[in-house]
CSV table of C-alpha atoms in Angstrom, one decimal:
chain,number,residue,atom,x,y,z
A,1,MET,CA,29.4,78.3,82.1
A,2,ALA,CA,32.6,78.2,83.8
A,3,SER,CA,33.8,81.5,81.9
A,4,ASN,CA,30.7,82.9,83.2
A,5,VAL,CA,31.0,82.3,86.2
A,6,LYS,CA,34.4,83.7,86.4
A,7,VAL,CA,33.1,87.0,84.7
A,8,ILE,CA,30.5,87.4,87.5
A,9,ASN,CA,33.0,86.7,89.9
A,10,ILE,CA,34.8,89.7,89.0
A,11,LEU,CA,32.3,91.9,88.2
A,12,PHE,CA,31.4,91.3,92.4
A,13,ASP,CA,34.9,91.6,93.4
A,14,LEU,CA,34.9,94.8,91.2
A,15,LEU,CA,31.8,96.2,92.9
A,16,CYS,CA,33.5,95.6,96.3
A,17,PHE,CA,36.5,97.6,95.3
A,18,ILE,CA,34.3,100.6,94.2
A,19,LEU,CA,32.2,100.4,97.0
A,20,VAL,CA,35.4,100.2,99.4
A,21,PHE,CA,36.9,103.4,97.0
A,22,ILE,CA,33.8,105.6,97.6
A,23,VAL,CA,33.7,105.0,101.6
A,24,TYR,CA,37.6,105.8,101.4
A,25,LEU,CA,36.8,108.8,99.3
A,26,VAL,CA,33.7,110.4,101.4
A,27,ILE,CA,35.4,109.8,104.7
A,28,LYS,CA,38.9,111.9,103.3
A,29,ILE,CA,36.8,114.5,101.8
A,30,LEU,CA,34.6,115.1,104.5
A,31,LEU,CA,37.5,114.7,107.4
A,32,PHE,CA,40.1,116.4,105.9
A,33,SER,CA,39.1,118.7,103.3
A,34,THR,CA,37.5,121.3,105.1
A,35,ALA,CA,36.9,122.3,108.5
A,36,GLU,CA,33.3,121.3,108.7
A,37,GLY,CA,31.9,117.8,107.4
A,38,LEU,CA,32.6,115.1,109.6
A,39,TYR,CA,34.3,116.0,113.0
A,40,PRO,CA,36.2,113.9,115.9
A,41,TYR,CA,35.0,113.6,119.3
A,42,LYS,CA,36.1,116.9,121.5
A,43,ARG,CA,37.6,115.6,124.1
A,44,GLU,CA,38.6,117.8,126.9
A,45,PHE,CA,42.1,119.3,128.3
A,46,MET,CA,43.8,121.4,130.9
A,47,CYS,CA,45.0,124.3,130.1
A,48,GLY,CA,48.5,123.2,132.1
A,49,ASP,CA,49.1,119.8,130.7
A,50,THR,CA,52.5,120.0,129.1
A,51,SER,CA,51.9,116.8,127.2
A,52,ILE,CA,49.9,118.4,124.4
A,53,HIS,CA,51.7,122.0,124.5
A,54,GLN,CA,54.7,121.2,122.5
A,55,PRO,CA,55.3,123.7,119.6
A,56,VAL,CA,54.3,122.7,116.2
A,57,LYS,CA,57.2,121.6,113.7
A,58,GLU,CA,57.3,120.8,109.7
A,59,GLU,CA,56.7,117.3,109.2
A,60,THR,CA,59.6,115.3,108.1
A,61,ILE,CA,58.0,112.8,105.8
A,62,GLY,CA,54.5,114.6,103.9
A,63,TYR,CA,51.7,112.5,103.2
A,64,GLU,CA,52.3,112.8,99.9
A,65,ILE,CA,55.9,110.8,100.2
A,66,ASN,CA,53.9,108.3,102.9
A,67,ASP,CA,51.5,107.4,99.9
A,68,SER,CA,54.5,107.1,97.6
A,69,LEU,CA,56.1,104.6,99.9
A,70,SER,CA,53.3,102.3,101.0
A,71,PHE,CA,51.5,102.1,97.5
A,72,ILE,CA,53.5,103.1,94.2
A,73,ILE,CA,56.7,101.1,95.9
A,74,PRO,CA,55.2,98.1,96.5
A,75,ILE,CA,52.9,98.1,93.1
A,76,VAL,CA,55.8,99.0,91.2
A,77,VAL,CA,57.9,95.9,93.0
A,78,ILE,CA,54.8,93.4,91.9
A,79,MET,CA,55.1,94.4,88.5
A,80,ILE,CA,58.6,94.4,88.2
A,81,VAL,CA,58.9,90.6,89.6
A,82,GLU,CA,55.9,89.0,88.2
A,83,ALA,CA,57.3,90.3,85.0
A,84,CYS,CA,60.8,89.1,86.0
A,85,ASN,CA,59.0,85.6,87.4
A,86,ASN,CA,57.2,84.7,83.6
A,87,MET,CA,61.0,85.6,82.0
A,88,THR,CA,62.4,83.1,83.7
A,89,ARG,CA,60.0,80.3,83.1
A,90,SER,CA,61.1,77.3,80.7
A,91,ASP,CA,60.6,77.8,76.9
A,92,GLU,CA,58.5,74.8,77.1
A,93,THR,CA,56.2,76.0,79.5
A,94,HIS,CA,56.3,79.9,78.0
A,95,GLU,CA,55.1,78.2,74.1
A,96,GLU,CA,52.5,76.0,75.6
A,97,GLU,CA,51.0,78.9,77.7
A,98,GLU,CA,47.2,79.6,77.2
A,99,LYS,CA,45.7,82.8,77.6
A,100,GLU,CA,42.5,83.4,80.1
A,101,SER,CA,39.4,84.7,78.7
A,102,TYR,CA,37.3,87.1,81.2
A,103,GLY,CA,34.3,88.1,79.1
A,104,PRO,CA,35.0,90.4,76.1
A,105,ILE,CA,39.1,90.4,77.3
A,106,THR,CA,41.6,88.1,77.2
A,107,LEU,CA,44.9,88.0,79.1
A,108,LYS,CA,47.6,85.6,79.8
A,109,PRO,CA,47.4,84.3,83.4
A,110,TRP,CA,50.6,86.0,84.5
A,111,ILE,CA,49.1,89.3,83.5
A,112,ALA,CA,45.6,88.3,85.4
A,113,SER,CA,47.6,87.3,88.2
A,114,MET,CA,49.6,90.6,88.8
A,115,ILE,CA,46.4,92.8,88.2
A,116,SER,CA,44.9,90.6,90.9
A,117,LEU,CA,47.5,91.6,93.3
A,118,MET,CA,47.5,94.9,92.8
A,119,VAL,CA,44.2,95.3,93.2
A,120,VAL,CA,43.6,93.5,96.3
A,121,PHE,CA,46.8,95.0,97.5
A,122,THR,CA,45.0,98.4,96.5
A,123,PHE,CA,41.7,97.0,98.3
A,124,GLY,CA,43.5,96.6,101.6
A,125,GLY,CA,45.4,100.0,101.6
A,126,PHE,CA,41.5,101.5,101.3
A,127,VAL,CA,40.4,99.3,104.2
A,128,THR,CA,43.3,100.2,106.8
A,129,CYS,CA,43.0,104.2,105.3
A,130,ILE,CA,39.0,103.7,106.8
A,131,LEU,CA,39.8,101.9,109.6
A,132,THR,CA,42.5,104.3,110.6
A,133,ASP,CA,40.3,107.7,109.9
A,134,LEU,CA,37.1,106.2,111.4
A,135,SER,CA,39.3,105.5,114.7
A,136,LYS,CA,40.8,108.9,114.8
A,137,MET,CA,37.0,110.0,114.6
A,138,THR,CA,36.3,108.2,117.0
A,139,VAL,CA,38.5,108.6,120.0
A,140,GLY,CA,39.4,112.6,119.0
A,141,ARG,CA,42.8,111.9,120.9
A,142,LEU,CA,44.9,115.6,121.2
A,143,ARG,CA,48.1,115.9,119.6
A,144,PRO,CA,51.1,116.7,121.6
A,145,SER,CA,50.7,120.1,119.6
A,146,PHE,CA,47.1,121.3,120.0
A,147,LEU,CA,47.4,123.7,122.7
A,148,THR,CA,49.6,125.3,120.3
A,149,VAL,CA,47.6,125.1,117.7
A,150,CYS,CA,44.5,125.8,119.8
A,151,GLN,CA,45.2,129.0,121.4
A,152,ALA,CA,43.1,129.1,123.9
A,153,ASN,CA,41.5,131.9,125.0
A,154,VAL,CA,41.8,131.9,129.0
A,155,THR,CA,39.5,134.2,129.4
A,156,GLN,CA,36.3,132.0,128.5
A,157,ALA,CA,38.2,128.9,129.8
A,158,ASP,CA,38.1,127.8,133.2
A,159,CYS,CA,41.5,126.6,133.7
A,160,GLN,CA,40.5,125.3,137.2
A,161,GLY,CA,39.7,121.7,135.5
A,162,TYR,CA,39.0,120.1,132.6
A,163,VAL,CA,38.3,122.6,129.7
A,164,THR,CA,34.8,121.5,128.1
A,165,LYS,CA,33.9,124.5,126.0
A,166,ASP,CA,35.2,125.7,122.4
A,167,VAL,CA,37.7,128.0,123.5
A,168,CYS,CA,40.4,127.6,120.6
A,169,THR,CA,40.9,130.9,118.6
A,170,GLY,CA,43.3,129.0,116.0
A,171,ASP,CA,42.6,127.9,112.9
A,172,PRO,CA,39.6,125.6,112.5
A,173,TYR,CA,41.1,123.0,110.2
A,174,ASP,CA,44.1,123.0,112.0
A,175,VAL,CA,42.4,122.8,115.4
A,176,LYS,CA,40.2,119.9,113.6
A,177,ILE,CA,43.4,117.7,112.5
A,178,ALA,CA,44.8,118.2,116.2
A,179,ARG,CA,41.9,116.4,117.7
A,180,MET,CA,43.0,113.2,115.6
A,181,SER,CA,46.3,111.8,117.1
A,182,PHE,CA,45.1,108.1,117.8
A,183,PRO,CA,46.2,106.3,115.5
A,184,SER,CA,48.7,107.3,113.1
A,185,GLY,CA,47.5,107.3,109.9
A,186,HIS,CA,51.5,107.3,108.8
A,187,SER,CA,52.3,104.7,110.9
A,188,SER,CA,49.0,102.2,109.8
A,189,VAL,CA,49.5,103.2,106.1
A,190,SER,CA,53.1,102.7,105.9
A,191,MET,CA,53.2,99.1,107.9
A,192,TYR,CA,50.5,98.1,105.6
A,193,GLY,CA,52.0,98.6,102.3
A,194,MET,CA,55.6,97.4,103.6
A,195,LEU,CA,54.9,94.4,105.6
A,196,PHE,CA,52.8,93.4,102.6
A,197,LEU,CA,55.7,94.2,100.3
A,198,ALA,CA,57.9,92.0,102.4
A,199,PHE,CA,55.6,89.2,102.7
A,200,TYR,CA,55.4,89.4,98.8
A,201,ILE,CA,59.0,89.2,98.0
A,202,GLN,CA,59.6,86.1,100.6
A,203,SER,CA,56.8,84.3,98.1
A,204,ALA,CA,57.7,85.5,94.9
A,205,VAL,CA,61.1,86.4,94.6
A,206,ARG,CA,63.5,83.7,93.3
A,207,ALA,CA,67.0,84.3,94.9
A,208,GLU,CA,69.9,81.8,94.8
A,209,THR,CA,71.5,84.4,97.3
A,210,LYS,CA,70.6,83.7,101.1
A,211,LEU,CA,70.5,87.2,101.9
A,212,LEU,CA,69.2,89.3,99.4
A,213,LYS,CA,65.4,88.5,100.3
A,214,PRO,CA,66.1,89.1,103.9
A,215,LEU,CA,67.7,92.7,103.2
A,216,LEU,CA,65.0,94.1,101.2
A,217,GLN,CA,62.4,92.8,103.7
A,218,MET,CA,64.4,94.6,106.5
A,219,VAL,CA,64.8,97.9,104.2
A,220,ALA,CA,60.8,97.8,103.9
A,221,VAL,CA,59.9,97.3,107.4
A,222,SER,CA,62.6,99.6,108.4
A,223,LEU,CA,60.8,102.5,106.2
A,224,SER,CA,57.6,102.0,108.1
A,225,LEU,CA,59.6,102.0,111.3
A,226,PHE,CA,61.3,105.3,110.0
A,227,VAL,CA,58.0,107.0,109.0
A,228,GLY,CA,56.6,106.3,112.4
A,229,LEU,CA,58.9,107.3,114.5
A,230,SER,CA,59.2,110.7,112.8
A,231,ARG,CA,56.0,111.3,113.7
A,232,ILE,CA,56.9,111.6,117.3
A,233,ALA,CA,60.1,114.4,116.6
A,234,ASP,CA,57.6,116.4,114.7
A,235,ASN,CA,54.8,116.2,117.8
A,236,ASN,CA,52.3,114.9,115.9
A,237,HIS,CA,51.8,111.6,117.5
A,238,PHE,CA,52.5,109.7,121.0
A,239,LEU,CA,54.4,106.5,121.1
A,240,SER,CA,50.9,104.5,121.9
A,241,ASP,CA,49.8,106.5,118.6
A,242,ILE,CA,52.7,105.1,116.5
A,243,VAL,CA,52.2,101.3,117.8
A,244,ALA,CA,48.7,101.1,117.7
A,245,GLY,CA,48.9,102.3,113.7
A,246,PHE,CA,51.8,99.7,113.3
A,247,ILE,CA,49.8,97.4,114.9
A,248,LEU,CA,46.3,98.1,112.6
A,249,GLY,CA,48.4,98.0,109.6
A,250,ALA,CA,50.1,95.0,110.0
A,251,ILE,CA,46.8,93.2,110.8
A,252,ILE,CA,45.4,93.9,107.5
A,253,ALA,CA,48.7,93.0,105.9
A,254,TRP,CA,48.5,89.6,107.3
A,255,LEU,CA,45.1,89.4,106.9
A,256,ILE,CA,45.3,90.7,102.7
A,257,ALA,CA,48.8,88.4,102.3
A,258,PHE,CA,47.5,85.2,104.2
A,259,LYS,CA,44.2,84.7,104.1
A,260,VAL,CA,42.8,86.7,100.8
A,261,LEU,CA,45.6,86.2,98.6
A,262,LYS,CA,47.1,82.7,100.4
A,263,LEU,CA,50.4,83.9,98.8
A,264,PHE,CA,52.7,81.6,100.6
A,265,ALA,CA,49.4,78.5,99.7
A,266,ILE,CA,49.8,79.4,96.1
A,267,ARG,CA,53.4,79.5,95.7
A,268,ILE,CA,54.4,76.7,97.7
A,269,ARG,CA,53.9,74.0,95.0
A,270,LYS,CA,54.8,70.5,94.1
A,271,PRO,CA,57.6,70.4,91.4
A,272,LYS,CA,56.2,70.7,87.9
A,273,PHE,CA,55.1,67.7,86.1
A,274,THR,CA,56.0,65.2,88.5
A,275,HIS,CA,53.7,62.4,87.0
A,276,CYS,CA,55.3,62.5,84.0
A,277,CYS,CA,57.7,59.3,83.5
A,278,HIS,CA,60.2,61.1,82.3
A,279,SER,CA,60.4,64.7,83.8
A,280,SER,CA,63.5,66.1,85.3
A,281,ASP,CA,62.4,66.8,88.6
A,282,GLN,CA,62.5,62.8,89.7
A,283,PRO,CA,65.6,61.8,91.4
A,284,PRO,CA,68.6,60.4,89.2
A,285,SER,CA,68.0,56.8,90.3
A,286,ARG,CA,64.1,56.9,89.4
A,287,ARG,CA,64.7,58.2,86.4
A,288,GLN,CA,66.9,55.2,85.9
A,289,SER,CA,64.7,52.6,87.1
A,290,LEU,CA,62.1,53.8,85.3
A,291,SER,CA,64.0,53.8,81.9
A,292,ASP,CA,65.4,50.2,82.8
A,293,LYS,CA,61.6,49.3,82.3
A,294,THR,CA,60.9,47.3,79.1
A,295,ALA,CA,57.3,46.6,79.4
A,296,GLY,CA,54.9,49.5,77.8
A,297,SER,CA,58.1,52.0,77.7
A,298,ASP,CA,57.4,53.6,74.3
A,299,SER,CA,53.5,53.7,75.4
A,300,ARG,CA,54.6,55.3,78.4
A,301,ARG,CA,56.8,58.0,76.9
A,302,ARG,CA,53.9,58.7,74.3
A,303,ASN,CA,51.4,59.5,77.2
A,304,CYS,CA,54.3,61.7,79.1
A,305,THR,CA,54.3,64.0,76.0
A,306,THR,CA,50.6,64.4,75.7
A,307,GLU,CA,50.5,65.1,79.0
A,308,PHE,CA,53.4,67.5,79.5
A,309,LYS,CA,51.4,69.2,76.3
A,310,LYS,CA,48.4,69.8,78.0
A,311,LEU,CA,49.6,71.2,81.2
A,312,LYS,CA,49.6,74.6,81.6
A,313,PRO,CA,51.9,76.9,83.4
A,314,CYS,CA,51.1,77.6,87.0
A,315,THR,CA,49.9,81.1,88.3
A,316,HIS,CA,48.6,82.3,91.3
């Protein structure tokens, strides 16, 4: 019965994941693959507005590189860390590890946990992209290089006030993209991926040194900051677009890490086998006092051994 409930829950989660992925795919296709389809709000502008008359520059970091930083790197790190954590477990725990059944599929607990982490992380990435794209389409803020891309026909435009007509003669697709400045997609996606990675490193990486984890976390977040700031240098976004993207990505990363996966609540556990009377996790004085007791000591040791064998390794 418990196994059936587990399978139903997994199927429901899979359905949610597929639904979000379909929405993500539809928005990307209709909004970014063609000049038609979904179109952002056509915000009016002034011909003499120098803030949106910046030159067009080549992107420092393209979408492919940004997606690799934001998705592939965290997933690879999750795989490496989970595998290393599994290998460093004690021999006793590793030998007693039981497999978990998901209908016809049987997996080791650490593999199931790793897959769950990656799927939920990817789910959060899709949500970040969806919210970012919907915001772009709704707000329709003009990019700093809009007028350069637009190439407005001044003979048709009334440049004495705000231009409300469609007077752009530039490439229709480029004009469409130039109307989607707020918020920055590079900033929101990169901040989501890198901040989630920083949270995961803090909760999962086992390091004896004091500075290794902070160093890795600072590198991850700094990469996101560099990606966002490069968009300002490329005349693709205003500073407020970047900040809004950072905030959006950070909020979703926090929600996924703390509210959905509960990384820190799961990782912070009591020492293993603390209820065992001769556990090595107990202080020496406690172990000595227990060993000094004569009444029922042999029976208690046998019970401890039995309980030890029944214990399952901790998974998240």
